[in-house]
Amino acid sequence: DASKRLKYYYNRNILKIKFNIKFRESFVAIIDTKNDFRTEKSSPNTIEMIYEIPNTDTKIDIVSKGFKAGCHSSVQFNGQEMSKNKRGLNFFVLDLDTMEVVDRASCDLYGDEFLLMDSDYFSATKSRK
């Protein structure tokens, strides 16, 4: 259900990914602007990905399980869980120059009339246009 309003809330021209998600599917997107790399995958089944950051020894382990696959999200970076594992999108922002986590957040795109961000560092509400 959390993917119901995904296309409404996100401007695909900014992120340059399609967000081609069907109802209740698992979804993973990796956006690495420093290395000009973008990928995304959606599936009714579990998605497991490993992203090895170019020119580093660092990798990010990602698991997405949409509603039909078990409702779970995991993003492991340096042995720590970055996903908030909440309904909707779960993501984290990494500064690739310093390799420091800038933020981690979740967005419930279904349950709220407005886009609500649940973040460690900020709370923001963006009203509908």
PDB file of N, CA and C in Angstrom, residues 2-12 18-19 108-110 112-115 126-129:
ATOM      1  N   ALA A   2       2.039   1.175   0.572  1.00  0.00           N
ATOM      2  CA  ALA A   2       2.859   2.373   0.730  1.00  0.00           C
ATOM      3  C   ALA A   2       3.335   2.927  -0.605  1.00  0.00           C
ATOM      4  N   SER A   3       3.289   2.146  -1.672  1.00  0.00           N
ATOM      5  CA  SER A   3       3.731   2.640  -2.972  1.00  0.00           C
ATOM      6  C   SER A   3       2.613   3.344  -3.740  1.00  0.00           C
ATOM      7  N   LYS A   4       1.412   3.407  -3.172  1.00  0.00           N
ATOM      8  CA  LYS A   4       0.245   3.935  -3.878  1.00  0.00           C
ATOM      9  C   LYS A   4       0.463   5.356  -4.402  1.00  0.00           C
ATOM     10  N   ARG A   5       1.074   6.220  -3.626  1.00  0.00           N
ATOM     11  CA  ARG A   5       1.254   7.624  -4.028  1.00  0.00           C
ATOM     12  C   ARG A   5       2.694   7.967  -4.396  1.00  0.00           C
ATOM     13  N   LEU A   6       3.516   6.961  -4.644  1.00  0.00           N
ATOM     14  CA  LEU A   6       4.930   7.196  -4.890  1.00  0.00           C
ATOM     15  C   LEU A   6       5.172   8.135  -6.059  1.00  0.00           C
ATOM     16  N   LYS A   7       4.544   7.886  -7.177  1.00  0.00           N
ATOM     17  CA  LYS A   7       4.758   8.738  -8.348  1.00  0.00           C
ATOM     18  C   LYS A   7       4.240  10.152  -8.107  1.00  0.00           C
ATOM     19  N   TYR A   8       3.213  10.281  -7.300  1.00  0.00           N
ATOM     20  CA  TYR A   8       2.673  11.606  -6.984  1.00  0.00           C
ATOM     21  C   TYR A   8       3.686  12.447  -6.211  1.00  0.00           C
ATOM     22  N   TYR A   9       4.372  11.845  -5.266  1.00  0.00           N
ATOM     23  CA  TYR A   9       5.246  12.596  -4.371  1.00  0.00           C
ATOM     24  C   TYR A   9       6.639  12.871  -4.919  1.00  0.00           C
ATOM     25  N   TYR A  10       7.126  12.057  -5.799  1.00  0.00           N
ATOM     26  CA  TYR A  10       8.523  12.204  -6.221  1.00  0.00           C
ATOM     27  C   TYR A  10       8.645  12.713  -7.634  1.00  0.00           C
ATOM     28  N   ASN A  11       9.503  13.684  -7.807  1.00  0.00           N
ATOM     29  CA  ASN A  11       9.786  14.240  -9.118  1.00  0.00           C
ATOM     30  C   ASN A  11      10.886  13.393  -9.744  1.00  0.00           C
ATOM     31  N   ARG A  12      10.538  12.553 -10.677  1.00  0.00           N
ATOM     32  CA  ARG A  12      11.498  11.619 -11.263  1.00  0.00           C
ATOM     33  C   ARG A  12      12.606  12.326 -12.026  1.00  0.00           C
ATOM     34  N   LYS A  18      12.875   5.751 -12.390  1.00  0.00           N
ATOM     35  CA  LYS A  18      11.487   5.647 -12.847  1.00  0.00           C
ATOM     36  C   LYS A  18      10.472   5.375 -11.754  1.00  0.00           C
ATOM     37  N   PHE A  19      10.884   4.811 -10.632  1.00  0.00           N
ATOM     38  CA  PHE A  19       9.946   4.390  -9.586  1.00  0.00           C
ATOM     39  C   PHE A  19       8.828   3.545 -10.177  1.00  0.00           C
ATOM     40  N   ASP A 108       6.276   7.558   4.778  1.00  0.00           N
ATOM     41  CA  ASP A 108       5.039   6.801   4.611  1.00  0.00           C
ATOM     42  C   ASP A 108       4.244   7.491   3.513  1.00  0.00           C
ATOM     43  N   LEU A 109       4.215   6.878   2.358  1.00  0.00           N
ATOM     44  CA  LEU A 109       3.583   7.504   1.205  1.00  0.00           C
ATOM     45  C   LEU A 109       2.122   7.132   1.035  1.00  0.00           C
ATOM     46  N   TYR A 110       1.614   6.332   1.928  1.00  0.00           N
ATOM     47  CA  TYR A 110       0.222   5.918   1.810  1.00  0.00           C
ATOM     48  C   TYR A 110      -0.646   6.461   2.939  1.00  0.00           C
ATOM     49  N   ASP A 112      -0.535   8.946   5.026  1.00  0.00           N
ATOM     50  CA  ASP A 112      -0.687  10.358   5.344  1.00  0.00           C
ATOM     51  C   ASP A 112      -1.167  11.139   4.139  1.00  0.00           C
ATOM     52  N   GLU A 113      -1.945  12.167   4.421  1.00  0.00           N
ATOM     53  CA  GLU A 113      -2.401  13.042   3.361  1.00  0.00           C
ATOM     54  C   GLU A 113      -1.257  13.892   2.836  1.00  0.00           C
ATOM     55  N   PHE A 114      -0.262  14.138   3.675  1.00  0.00           N
ATOM     56  CA  PHE A 114       0.917  14.911   3.316  1.00  0.00           C
ATOM     57  C   PHE A 114       2.134  14.003   3.368  1.00  0.00           C
ATOM     58  N   LEU A 115       3.201  14.395   2.701  1.00  0.00           N
ATOM     59  CA  LEU A 115       4.442  13.640   2.763  1.00  0.00           C
ATOM     60  C   LEU A 115       5.127  13.941   4.084  1.00  0.00           C
ATOM     61  N   LYS A 126       5.685  18.330   3.640  1.00  0.00           N
ATOM     62  CA  LYS A 126       5.520  18.976   2.359  1.00  0.00           C
ATOM     63  C   LYS A 126       4.062  18.835   1.952  1.00  0.00           C
ATOM     64  N   SER A 127       3.374  19.943   1.832  1.00  0.00           N
ATOM     65  CA  SER A 127       1.951  19.867   1.512  1.00  0.00           C
ATOM     66  C   SER A 127       1.749  19.533   0.042  1.00  0.00           C
ATOM     67  N   ARG A 128       0.572  19.054  -0.261  1.00  0.00           N
ATOM     68  CA  ARG A 128       0.236  18.736  -1.662  1.00  0.00           C
ATOM     69  C   ARG A 128       0.193  19.998  -2.486  1.00  0.00           C
ATOM     70  N   LYS A 129       0.552  19.820  -3.743  1.00  0.00           N
ATOM     71  CA  LYS A 129       0.460  20.951  -4.694  1.00  0.00           C
ATOM     72  C   LYS A 129      -0.731  20.764  -5.581  1.00  0.00           C
TER      73      LYS A 129
END
